[in-house]
Coordinates of C-alpha atoms and ligand atoms in Angstrom, one line a residue:
M1 CA 35.4 -15.7 -15.1
T2 CA 35.5 -18.0 -13.0
T3 CA 32.6 -18.0 -11.1
Q4 CA 31.1 -19.9 -14.3
S5 CA 30.0 -23.6 -14.3
N6 CA 31.4 -26.8 -15.9
K7 CA 28.9 -26.4 -18.6
L8 CA 27.9 -29.8 -18.3
T9 CA 25.9 -31.6 -15.7
L10 CA 26.1 -34.5 -14.2
T11 CA 24.5 -36.6 -16.6
E12 CA 25.6 -34.6 -19.4
F13 CA 29.8 -36.2 -18.1
P14 CA 31.6 -37.9 -21.6
S15 CA 32.8 -40.9 -18.2
Y16 CA 28.3 -40.9 -16.4
R17 CA 27.0 -42.7 -19.2
P18 CA 30.6 -45.9 -18.7
L19 CA 29.7 -45.2 -15.2
L20 CA 26.0 -45.5 -15.0
E21 CA 26.8 -49.3 -17.4
H22 CA 29.6 -50.4 -15.1
Y23 CA 27.0 -49.6 -12.4
E24 CA 24.9 -52.3 -13.7
R25 CA 27.3 -54.5 -14.2
V26 CA 29.0 -54.1 -10.5
K27 CA 25.3 -53.7 -8.9
N28 CA 24.7 -57.1 -7.4
L29 CA 28.3 -58.5 -7.0
H30 CA 29.0 -59.0 -3.2
M31 CA 31.7 -57.8 -1.8
R32 CA 32.0 -60.5 -0.2
R33 CA 33.4 -62.8 -3.1
L34 CA 35.2 -59.3 -4.1
F35 CA 37.2 -60.2 -1.6
S36 CA 37.4 -64.1 -1.4
V37 CA 38.7 -63.4 -5.3
D38 CA 41.2 -60.9 -4.5
S39 CA 43.6 -61.4 -1.0
K40 CA 45.6 -58.3 -1.5
R41 CA 41.7 -56.0 -1.9
V42 CA 42.7 -54.1 1.3
D43 CA 46.1 -52.9 0.3
K44 CA 43.9 -51.6 -3.3
F45 CA 41.3 -50.0 -1.3
S46 CA 43.0 -48.0 0.9
I47 CA 45.7 -44.5 1.8
E48 CA 47.3 -43.7 4.8
H49 CA 48.1 -40.3 5.7
Q50 CA 50.0 -39.6 8.6
D51 CA 48.0 -40.8 11.6
L52 CA 44.7 -41.2 9.9
L53 CA 44.4 -44.2 7.7
L54 CA 41.7 -44.6 5.6
D55 CA 39.8 -48.8 4.4
Y56 CA 37.6 -48.3 1.7
S57 CA 38.0 -51.9 0.6
K58 CA 34.6 -52.7 2.2
N59 CA 32.7 -50.3 -0.8
R60 CA 31.2 -51.7 -3.8
I61 CA 33.0 -51.1 -5.9
T62 CA 35.9 -52.8 -8.1
K63 CA 39.3 -50.6 -9.6
E64 CA 37.8 -50.3 -12.1
T65 CA 34.7 -47.9 -10.4
V66 CA 37.3 -46.2 -9.0
A67 CA 38.9 -45.1 -12.4
L68 CA 36.2 -44.1 -13.8
L69 CA 34.9 -41.9 -10.5
C70 CA 38.7 -40.4 -11.1
Q71 CA 37.7 -39.9 -14.7
L72 CA 34.4 -38.0 -13.1
A73 CA 35.6 -35.4 -11.3
K74 CA 38.3 -34.6 -14.0
E75 CA 35.8 -33.8 -16.2
A76 CA 34.1 -32.2 -13.2
K77 CA 37.3 -30.4 -13.4
L78 CA 37.6 -30.9 -9.5
E79 CA 41.4 -29.5 -10.3
E80 CA 41.0 -26.7 -11.2
W81 CA 38.6 -25.7 -9.0
R82 CA 40.6 -26.8 -6.4
E83 CA 43.5 -24.8 -7.3
R84 CA 40.7 -21.7 -7.7
M85 CA 39.9 -22.7 -3.9
F86 CA 43.6 -22.2 -2.5
N87 CA 44.3 -19.2 -4.8
G88 CA 41.6 -17.3 -3.3
E89 CA 39.8 -16.8 -6.0
A90 CA 35.4 -16.0 -4.6
I91 CA 34.6 -19.5 -6.1
N92 CA 31.8 -18.4 -3.8
N93 CA 29.5 -16.7 -6.8
T94 CA 26.6 -15.9 -5.1
E95 CA 27.6 -13.8 -2.4
G96 CA 31.5 -13.0 -4.7
R97 CA 34.2 -14.6 -2.0
S98 CA 36.1 -16.3 -1.9
V99 CA 37.3 -19.2 0.1
L100 CA 39.8 -19.8 2.8
H101 CA 39.5 -21.6 5.1
T102 CA 42.7 -23.2 4.1
A103 CA 44.9 -19.1 4.8
L104 CA 43.7 -20.1 8.0
R105 CA 46.4 -23.0 8.9
N106 CA 48.5 -21.7 6.2
R107 CA 51.2 -22.6 8.5
S108 CA 53.7 -22.1 5.6
N109 CA 52.8 -19.0 4.7
T110 CA 53.2 -18.1 1.4
P111 CA 50.6 -15.5 0.1
V112 CA 47.6 -15.9 -0.6
M113 CA 45.8 -12.9 -2.3
V114 CA 42.2 -11.2 -2.0
N115 CA 41.5 -8.7 -4.7
G116 CA 45.7 -8.1 -5.0
K117 CA 46.3 -8.3 -1.5
D118 CA 47.6 -11.1 0.7
V119 CA 45.8 -12.0 3.8
M120 CA 48.2 -13.8 5.6
P121 CA 49.1 -10.7 7.6
Q122 CA 46.2 -10.2 8.9
I123 CA 45.1 -13.6 9.5
N124 CA 48.9 -13.2 12.1
T125 CA 48.1 -10.8 13.7
T126 CA 44.7 -11.9 14.4
I127 CA 46.6 -15.0 15.4
D128 CA 48.9 -13.4 17.5
K129 CA 46.4 -11.0 19.3
V130 CA 44.0 -14.3 20.5
E131 CA 47.6 -15.9 21.6
S132 CA 48.5 -12.8 23.9
F133 CA 44.8 -12.5 25.1
S134 CA 44.4 -16.6 25.8
D135 CA 48.0 -16.4 27.5
K136 CA 46.5 -13.4 29.4
V137 CA 43.2 -15.9 30.7
R138 CA 45.1 -18.8 31.0
S139 CA 47.9 -17.5 33.4
G140 CA 45.6 -15.6 35.0
E141 CA 47.2 -12.4 34.0
W142 CA 43.7 -11.0 32.9
K143 CA 41.7 -10.5 36.2
G144 CA 37.8 -9.7 35.7
Y145 CA 36.3 -6.4 37.9
T146 CA 37.4 -7.4 41.5
G147 CA 40.8 -8.8 41.0
K148 CA 39.2 -12.2 40.4
V149 CA 41.1 -15.0 37.7
I150 CA 38.4 -16.4 35.3
T151 CA 36.8 -19.7 36.2
D152 CA 33.8 -20.1 33.6
I153 CA 33.7 -19.2 29.4
V154 CA 31.1 -18.7 28.0
N155 CA 30.8 -19.5 24.2
I156 CA 27.6 -16.9 22.7
G157 CA 27.3 -18.0 19.0
I158 CA 24.9 -20.4 16.9
G159 CA 25.5 -22.7 14.3
G160 CA 28.5 -21.8 12.6
S161 CA 29.9 -19.7 15.9
D162 CA 28.6 -22.6 17.6
L163 CA 29.3 -26.0 16.8
G164 CA 32.7 -26.6 15.7
P165 CA 34.2 -24.8 18.9
K166 CA 32.1 -26.8 20.9
M167 CA 33.1 -29.9 18.9
V168 CA 37.0 -29.1 18.9
Y169 CA 36.2 -28.7 23.3
Q170 CA 35.2 -31.8 23.7
A171 CA 36.9 -34.0 21.4
L172 CA 40.1 -32.1 23.0
E173 CA 38.9 -32.9 26.7
P174 CA 42.9 -34.2 27.7
F175 CA 44.2 -30.6 27.0
R176 CA 42.6 -29.0 28.4
H177 CA 43.3 -26.0 31.2
E178 CA 42.6 -27.7 34.7
R179 CA 40.9 -24.2 36.0
L180 CA 39.0 -23.1 32.6
K181 CA 35.4 -24.6 31.8
V182 CA 34.3 -23.6 28.3
H183 CA 30.5 -23.4 27.8
F184 CA 28.3 -23.1 24.7
V185 CA 24.9 -21.3 24.6
S186 CA 23.4 -21.1 21.4
N187 CA 19.3 -21.6 21.8
V188 CA 17.0 -19.1 22.3
D189 CA 14.8 -21.3 24.5
G190 CA 16.0 -19.2 28.1
A191 CA 16.6 -22.1 29.4
H192 CA 20.2 -22.3 27.8
I193 CA 21.4 -19.5 28.9
D194 CA 19.0 -19.6 33.1
A195 CA 21.0 -23.9 33.0
T196 CA 24.5 -21.8 32.4
L197 CA 23.8 -19.2 34.2
K198 CA 23.2 -21.0 37.7
Q199 CA 26.5 -22.8 37.9
L200 CA 28.5 -19.5 36.9
D201 CA 29.8 -16.2 39.0
P202 CA 29.8 -13.2 37.2
E203 CA 33.2 -12.4 39.1
T204 CA 35.1 -14.6 37.5
S205 CA 32.9 -15.2 34.2
L206 CA 33.5 -14.5 30.1
F207 CA 31.3 -13.8 27.9
I208 CA 33.0 -14.6 24.5
V209 CA 29.1 -13.3 21.6
S210 CA 30.8 -15.0 18.8
S211 CA 28.7 -14.3 15.4
K212 CA 30.0 -13.2 11.9
T213 CA 27.3 -11.0 11.7
F214 CA 26.2 -9.7 14.1
T215 CA 22.7 -9.2 13.6
T216 CA 21.8 -13.1 14.8
Q217 CA 18.8 -12.7 16.7
E218 CA 18.9 -15.9 18.9
T219 CA 23.1 -14.8 20.0
L220 CA 22.1 -11.3 20.8
T221 CA 18.8 -11.7 22.4
N222 CA 21.6 -15.0 24.1
A223 CA 24.2 -12.0 25.1
H224 CA 22.1 -9.3 25.7
N225 CA 20.7 -11.6 28.8
A226 CA 24.1 -12.4 29.6
R227 CA 24.8 -8.6 30.0
K228 CA 21.7 -8.0 31.7
W229 CA 23.1 -10.7 34.3
F230 CA 26.3 -9.7 34.8
L231 CA 25.0 -5.7 35.2
K232 CA 22.9 -6.8 38.3
T233 CA 26.4 -8.0 40.2
A234 CA 29.4 -6.0 39.2
L235 CA 26.3 -2.8 39.0
D236 CA 28.5 -0.9 36.5
E237 CA 28.6 -0.7 33.0
M238 CA 32.3 0.2 32.3
H239 CA 33.5 -3.4 34.6
I240 CA 31.8 -4.5 30.8
S241 CA 35.8 -5.1 29.0
K242 CA 36.9 -7.3 31.3
H243 CA 34.1 -10.1 30.9
F244 CA 32.8 -9.1 27.8
V245 CA 34.4 -9.8 24.0
A246 CA 33.1 -10.2 20.5
V247 CA 34.2 -11.7 17.5
S248 CA 32.8 -10.9 15.0
T249 CA 33.1 -9.5 10.9
N250 CA 30.9 -6.4 11.7
S251 CA 32.5 -4.1 14.5
E252 CA 30.3 -1.2 14.1
A253 CA 27.6 -3.3 16.1
V254 CA 30.2 -5.7 18.2
A255 CA 30.6 -2.1 19.2
N256 CA 26.8 -0.9 19.8
F257 CA 26.9 -4.0 22.1
G258 CA 28.7 -2.1 24.3
I259 CA 31.9 -4.4 23.7
D260 CA 34.9 -2.3 24.0
T261 CA 36.6 -3.3 20.3
R262 CA 40.0 -3.7 21.7
N263 CA 38.3 -6.8 23.2
M264 CA 37.2 -7.8 19.5
F265 CA 38.6 -10.5 17.5
E266 CA 38.2 -10.2 14.2
F267 CA 37.2 -12.8 11.1
W268 CA 36.9 -11.7 7.1
N269 CA 34.0 -12.5 4.8
W270 CA 35.8 -14.9 2.9
V271 CA 35.0 -17.6 6.4
G272 CA 31.7 -19.1 5.9
G273 CA 30.3 -20.1 9.2
R274 CA 30.6 -23.5 8.9
Y275 CA 34.0 -23.5 7.7
S276 CA 35.2 -20.8 10.5
L277 CA 36.4 -22.7 13.2
W278 CA 40.0 -22.3 12.7
S279 CA 38.9 -18.9 12.4
A280 CA 38.7 -15.9 15.9
I281 CA 35.5 -17.8 16.1
G282 CA 37.7 -20.6 18.2
L283 CA 39.0 -18.5 20.8
S284 CA 37.0 -20.7 23.6
V285 CA 39.2 -23.3 21.5
V286 CA 42.4 -22.3 22.1
L287 CA 41.4 -20.3 26.2
A288 CA 40.6 -24.5 26.9
I289 CA 44.0 -26.1 24.9
G290 CA 46.2 -23.1 24.7
M291 CA 47.9 -21.8 21.6
D292 CA 50.2 -24.1 20.5
H293 CA 47.6 -27.2 20.8
F294 CA 45.8 -25.1 18.8
K295 CA 48.3 -24.5 16.1
S296 CA 48.7 -28.2 16.2
M297 CA 44.6 -28.0 14.7
L298 CA 46.0 -25.5 11.8
E299 CA 49.0 -28.1 10.8
G300 CA 47.2 -31.1 11.2
A301 CA 44.3 -28.9 9.2
H302 CA 46.9 -27.9 6.7
S303 CA 48.9 -31.5 6.4
M304 CA 45.4 -33.0 5.2
D305 CA 45.6 -29.3 2.9
E306 CA 49.0 -30.4 1.2
H307 CA 48.1 -33.8 0.7
F308 CA 44.2 -33.8 -1.4
R309 CA 46.3 -29.8 -3.1
E310 CA 49.0 -32.3 -4.7
T311 CA 47.9 -36.0 -4.2
P312 CA 46.9 -37.7 -7.4
L313 CA 43.2 -38.4 -7.2
E314 CA 42.6 -42.0 -6.8
E315 CA 45.2 -41.6 -3.7
N316 CA 43.7 -39.0 -2.8
M317 CA 41.9 -39.3 1.0
P318 CA 39.0 -36.2 0.5
V319 CA 38.6 -37.3 -3.8
I320 CA 37.7 -41.4 -2.8
M321 CA 35.7 -40.7 1.0
G322 CA 34.0 -37.6 -2.0
M323 CA 33.4 -39.8 -5.3
L324 CA 32.6 -42.7 -3.6
G325 CA 29.6 -41.1 -2.0
I326 CA 28.7 -39.8 -5.6
W327 CA 28.1 -43.5 -5.9
Y328 CA 25.9 -44.2 -3.8
N329 CA 24.3 -41.2 -4.3
N330 CA 23.6 -41.0 -7.6
F331 CA 24.1 -44.4 -8.7
F332 CA 22.6 -46.6 -5.9
D333 CA 20.9 -43.3 -4.9
A334 CA 21.7 -44.5 -1.1
E335 CA 20.1 -41.0 1.1
S336 CA 21.6 -41.0 3.3
H337 CA 25.6 -41.6 4.8
G338 CA 26.2 -42.7 8.5
I339 CA 28.9 -40.8 10.6
L340 CA 29.5 -42.9 13.8
P341 CA 32.7 -42.2 15.4
Y342 CA 34.0 -44.6 18.0
D343 CA 36.2 -42.7 20.1
D344 CA 34.1 -41.1 23.2
Y345 CA 35.3 -38.0 22.9
L346 CA 34.6 -37.3 19.1
R347 CA 30.3 -37.4 19.7
S348 CA 29.7 -34.5 18.7
L349 CA 31.3 -35.2 15.1
P350 CA 28.2 -36.0 14.1
L351 CA 26.1 -33.4 15.1
Y352 CA 29.1 -30.9 13.0
L353 CA 29.2 -33.0 10.1
E354 CA 25.1 -32.8 9.6
Q355 CA 26.1 -28.6 9.6
A356 CA 29.5 -29.1 7.9
D357 CA 27.7 -31.0 4.5
M358 CA 23.6 -30.4 4.6
E359 CA 24.0 -27.1 4.9
S360 CA 27.1 -27.3 2.2
N361 CA 25.5 -29.8 -0.7
G362 CA 22.0 -29.4 0.5
K363 CA 21.0 -27.3 -2.8
S364 CA 19.5 -28.5 -5.6
V365 CA 19.8 -25.3 -7.7
D366 CA 22.9 -25.2 -9.3
R367 CA 26.2 -22.8 -9.2
D368 CA 24.6 -20.8 -12.0
G369 CA 20.8 -21.2 -10.6
R370 CA 19.9 -24.5 -13.0
K371 CA 18.1 -26.8 -11.4
V372 CA 19.4 -29.9 -10.8
D373 CA 18.5 -32.8 -12.4
Y374 CA 20.2 -35.2 -10.2
A375 CA 20.6 -36.1 -6.8
T376 CA 23.1 -34.0 -4.1
G377 CA 24.3 -34.2 -0.9
P378 CA 22.8 -37.1 1.5
I379 CA 21.2 -36.8 4.4
I380 CA 23.8 -37.2 7.7
W381 CA 23.2 -38.7 10.4
G382 CA 25.0 -40.4 13.3
T383 CA 26.0 -41.4 17.0
S384 CA 28.5 -42.6 18.9
G385 CA 29.3 -45.9 16.6
I386 CA 29.2 -48.2 19.7
N387 CA 26.2 -46.1 21.0
G388 CA 24.2 -46.2 18.0
Q389 CA 25.3 -50.3 17.9
H390 CA 21.9 -50.8 21.0
A391 CA 20.1 -48.2 18.9
F392 CA 19.6 -48.0 15.6
Y393 CA 22.5 -50.4 13.9
Q394 CA 19.3 -52.8 13.6
A395 CA 18.7 -50.5 10.2
L396 CA 21.9 -50.9 9.1
H397 CA 22.2 -54.3 8.9
Q398 CA 18.0 -55.6 7.7
G399 CA 16.5 -52.8 6.4
T400 CA 15.8 -52.4 3.4
K401 CA 17.9 -48.5 2.9
L402 CA 21.2 -48.7 2.1
I403 CA 23.4 -46.3 4.4
P404 CA 26.3 -46.5 3.4
A405 CA 28.6 -45.3 6.8
D406 CA 31.5 -43.9 8.0
F407 CA 33.5 -46.0 11.0
I408 CA 35.9 -43.3 12.5
I409 CA 37.7 -45.5 15.6
S410 CA 40.8 -44.4 17.6
M411 CA 43.3 -46.2 19.3
L412 CA 45.3 -45.2 21.4
T413 CA 42.6 -44.0 24.1
H414 CA 43.0 -40.7 26.9
S415 CA 42.3 -42.7 29.1
E416 CA 43.4 -45.6 31.5
H417 CA 41.8 -48.1 30.4
Q418 CA 42.9 -49.3 26.7
E419 CA 41.4 -52.9 27.5
Q420 CA 38.2 -51.0 27.4
H421 CA 39.0 -49.6 24.4
N422 CA 39.9 -52.5 22.9
I423 CA 36.1 -53.3 23.3
M424 CA 35.3 -50.6 21.8
F425 CA 37.8 -52.0 19.0
S426 CA 36.3 -55.0 18.0
N427 CA 32.7 -54.0 18.2
A428 CA 33.5 -51.4 15.2
L429 CA 34.8 -54.0 13.0
A430 CA 32.7 -56.9 13.6
Q431 CA 30.4 -54.5 12.7
T432 CA 32.0 -53.0 9.5
E433 CA 32.9 -57.9 8.6
A434 CA 29.4 -58.0 9.5
L435 CA 28.2 -55.2 7.2
M436 CA 29.9 -56.6 4.0
R437 CA 29.7 -60.1 4.7
G438 CA 26.1 -60.7 6.1
R439 CA 24.9 -64.6 7.3
N440 CA 23.4 -66.3 4.5
L441 CA 20.9 -69.5 5.1
D442 CA 23.6 -71.5 5.6
E443 CA 25.9 -70.0 7.9
T444 CA 23.0 -69.5 10.1
Y445 CA 21.3 -72.7 10.3
A446 CA 25.1 -73.6 11.2
D447 CA 25.2 -71.0 14.5
I448 CA 21.7 -72.3 15.6
M449 CA 22.8 -75.4 15.0
A450 CA 26.2 -75.0 16.9
S451 CA 24.3 -72.5 19.7
E452 CA 23.1 -74.9 23.5
K453 CA 19.7 -74.3 22.8
V454 CA 17.9 -74.9 19.6
P455 CA 15.3 -73.4 19.1
R456 CA 12.1 -75.1 18.4
D457 CA 10.6 -73.3 15.0
V458 CA 13.6 -73.2 13.6
E459 CA 12.2 -73.2 10.7
Q460 CA 10.4 -70.3 11.6
R461 CA 12.5 -68.0 13.5
I462 CA 16.4 -68.4 10.3
H463 CA 14.7 -66.1 7.9
H464 CA 14.2 -63.5 10.4
M465 CA 18.4 -64.0 11.5
V466 CA 19.8 -63.9 8.4
F467 CA 21.5 -60.4 6.8
D468 CA 22.7 -60.4 3.4
G469 CA 25.5 -58.3 4.2
N470 CA 26.9 -56.1 1.2
H471 CA 26.8 -53.0 3.4
P472 CA 29.4 -50.3 2.6
T473 CA 31.1 -49.0 5.2
N474 CA 34.9 -46.7 5.8
T475 CA 37.5 -47.4 8.2
L476 CA 38.9 -44.3 9.1
L477 CA 41.6 -45.6 12.2
I478 CA 43.6 -42.2 14.0
R479 CA 46.3 -43.9 15.6
K480 CA 45.7 -41.1 18.7
L481 CA 43.3 -38.7 18.9
T482 CA 45.9 -35.4 19.2
P483 CA 44.8 -31.9 18.3
H484 CA 47.0 -32.5 14.8
S485 CA 44.5 -35.8 13.8
L486 CA 40.8 -34.3 14.6
G487 CA 42.8 -30.8 12.3
M488 CA 43.7 -33.4 9.7
L489 CA 39.6 -35.3 10.5
I490 CA 38.0 -32.4 10.3
A491 CA 39.7 -31.0 7.2
L492 CA 39.3 -34.1 5.7
Y493 CA 35.3 -33.5 5.7
E494 CA 35.6 -30.0 4.7
H495 CA 37.4 -31.3 1.1
K496 CA 35.5 -34.1 0.6
I497 CA 31.8 -32.5 1.0
F498 CA 34.0 -29.8 -1.5
V499 CA 34.7 -32.2 -4.1
Q500 CA 31.2 -33.3 -3.8
G501 CA 29.6 -29.9 -4.2
I502 CA 32.0 -29.3 -7.7
V503 CA 30.3 -33.2 -8.9
W504 CA 27.4 -31.3 -8.9
N505 CA 28.5 -28.0 -9.9
L506 CA 27.4 -26.3 -6.2
N507 CA 28.0 -23.7 -5.0
S508 CA 29.0 -24.9 -1.1
F509 CA 29.4 -22.4 0.0
D510 CA 26.7 -20.1 1.1
Q511 CA 23.4 -20.7 2.3
W512 CA 20.2 -19.3 0.8
G513 CA 17.9 -22.1 2.2
V514 CA 18.1 -20.8 5.9
E515 CA 16.8 -16.8 5.1
L516 CA 12.9 -17.8 4.5
G517 CA 12.2 -19.6 7.6
K518 CA 14.2 -16.1 9.4
Q519 CA 12.3 -13.8 7.9
L520 CA 8.0 -15.3 8.7
A521 CA 10.0 -15.7 12.5
K522 CA 10.1 -12.1 12.7
K523 CA 6.6 -11.9 11.2
I524 CA 5.6 -13.9 13.4
L525 CA 6.5 -13.0 16.7
E526 CA 5.1 -9.5 15.5
D527 CA 1.9 -11.6 15.4
I528 CA 2.6 -12.4 18.7
N529 CA 3.9 -9.8 20.4
A530 CA 0.3 -7.9 18.3
P531 CA -2.6 -6.3 20.7
Q532 CA -4.9 -8.2 18.3
A533 CA -5.2 -12.4 16.7
T534 CA -3.7 -12.8 13.5
N535 CA -5.9 -14.0 10.4
S536 CA -2.6 -13.3 7.9
H537 CA -1.1 -16.8 7.2
D538 CA -2.4 -19.9 6.5
S539 CA -5.1 -21.2 8.3
S540 CA -3.0 -23.4 10.6
T541 CA -0.3 -21.2 11.0
N542 CA -3.2 -18.2 12.5
T543 CA -4.4 -21.0 14.9
L544 CA -1.0 -21.9 15.9
I545 CA -0.8 -18.2 16.6
N546 CA -3.9 -17.7 18.0
Y547 CA -4.0 -20.6 20.5
Y548 CA 0.1 -19.9 21.4
R549 CA -1.5 -16.7 22.1
D550 CA -3.9 -17.6 24.2
I551 CA -1.5 -20.2 26.1
I552 CA 0.7 -17.4 27.2
Q553 CA -1.8 -14.2 27.6
H554 CA -3.7 -16.6 30.3
K555 CA -0.2 -18.1 31.8
E556 CA -2.2 -19.3 35.2
Ligands
G6Q1 C1 27.1 -21.0 7.8 C2 25.8 -20.3 8.4 C3 25.6 -20.3 10.3 C4 26.2 -19.3 11.0 C5 24.7 -19.2 11.9 C6 25.8 -18.1 13.0 O1 28.1 -21.1 7.7 O2 26.5 -19.0 7.8 O3 24.8 -21.4 10.7 O4 27.8 -19.2 11.3 O5 24.1 -18.3 11.2 O6 26.1 -16.4 11.7 P1 26.1 -15.3 12.9 O7 28.0 -16.5 13.4 O8 26.6 -14.3 11.8 O9 26.6 -15.4 14.1

């Protein structure tokens, strides 16, 4: 059966013990030394794929580490699992679903079978439908109910139906249509939709209700609110069809909401929410950047898919990044991983990857329901690197936690200020160099003595100014941020997450951990609206609910 586990768990794989022994031998090696004894280190530990260069030489590894980690990946049957995914087998075993975001960007158009049926024709039909709709809106042919062209698009969605399109929309700002502005509303806090609606004219606004299930409370609440706001001016429900469209797998619920299913863009259960930006969930992005650019993003992702599928493990970017993560997570006991983009357009990438990674691999039960006895997905966090330098990098350099991090840096800017980009680039490399080398006591002393104003209390201060170094980083250079290179970058991370999920024997494609809260929220909402105070929870929750009820009932 394809969905069965690997039988052996991480700590039982034959190469686990050799890796542990190897770890004991190399854990205290300083990277500074590794660089000093090997002037070609970077050649050994870097991979280039089209517009992306991964330099992973600033990691606490030797050739033997990489060989052993790749051996571990082999023992976890990574290559077999990879084929199962690409071939449409139901590897999401707890939901009985295939995992086929790769089919959405299968630009070679070779058949991909799900339950004996090729899914490519339906993917292509939807792409055509999205293209024809977006062309109409972009050209101005699609008009609002009073005959005006659309100027504002509002994507109403949350989680996977929000974070991906929002991140891509931001990342591809230089490719956007001049007239069309996209807004993203996700938070059920009415302040979010109010702030958006305030900027809009109902006659020129188009709402995309993006929800795979079309049952998500936050999204439907906001969508109803937007509908009400629209009808306040438009008055007649017949105008809705020009201003509301849906992206969903659930045509019945879309129709119930009052959206004509001819204005619904379909996707399928074999597309996971957090992997759905390549599907019609990307409609807002297509409207903003046009189908040609969107296809270029799909092509970039497809080229990474092929790299992942065809390149030997030791030269395979997602495999190397994934296995390095395993090295720090399971041998060095690192608990988190930093995502630090040095390109302003990528400032939402950390947020996007938080979901992609933590919702996929933040699990403590393996794909067969066994409790794991090893660490799984790390905490993913980060922000725009240059801003982070002035905020939390102190802890990266001198804190007690080991925080491996990815520095993602674009080289050519879209702005007219390449010289400002030089400043950013030099800062990024200065950080990775400092994190790797550190500054020992002698060097610190020499630096102090060479400074213009030598402090009197050198002896007391000097220990605060020493940097241990040996902090691992990956450097990912992107020639220029384009739809194509962005597609590659996102697919790289998706596959990195896949690699780790396989080694940890997880189902990276379900998310049962979000269910309990949803269930309890329903009950609490009932309690808030009930005539009597509640006492059906623990004393903390009861008190908080009743305190809230009291406040909202006596607002003035
Ligand atoms: C992603 C998750 C989750 C989902 C949202 C929105 O993998 O499943 O983030 O995308 O809960 O769900 P709907 O698209 O169904 O509204």
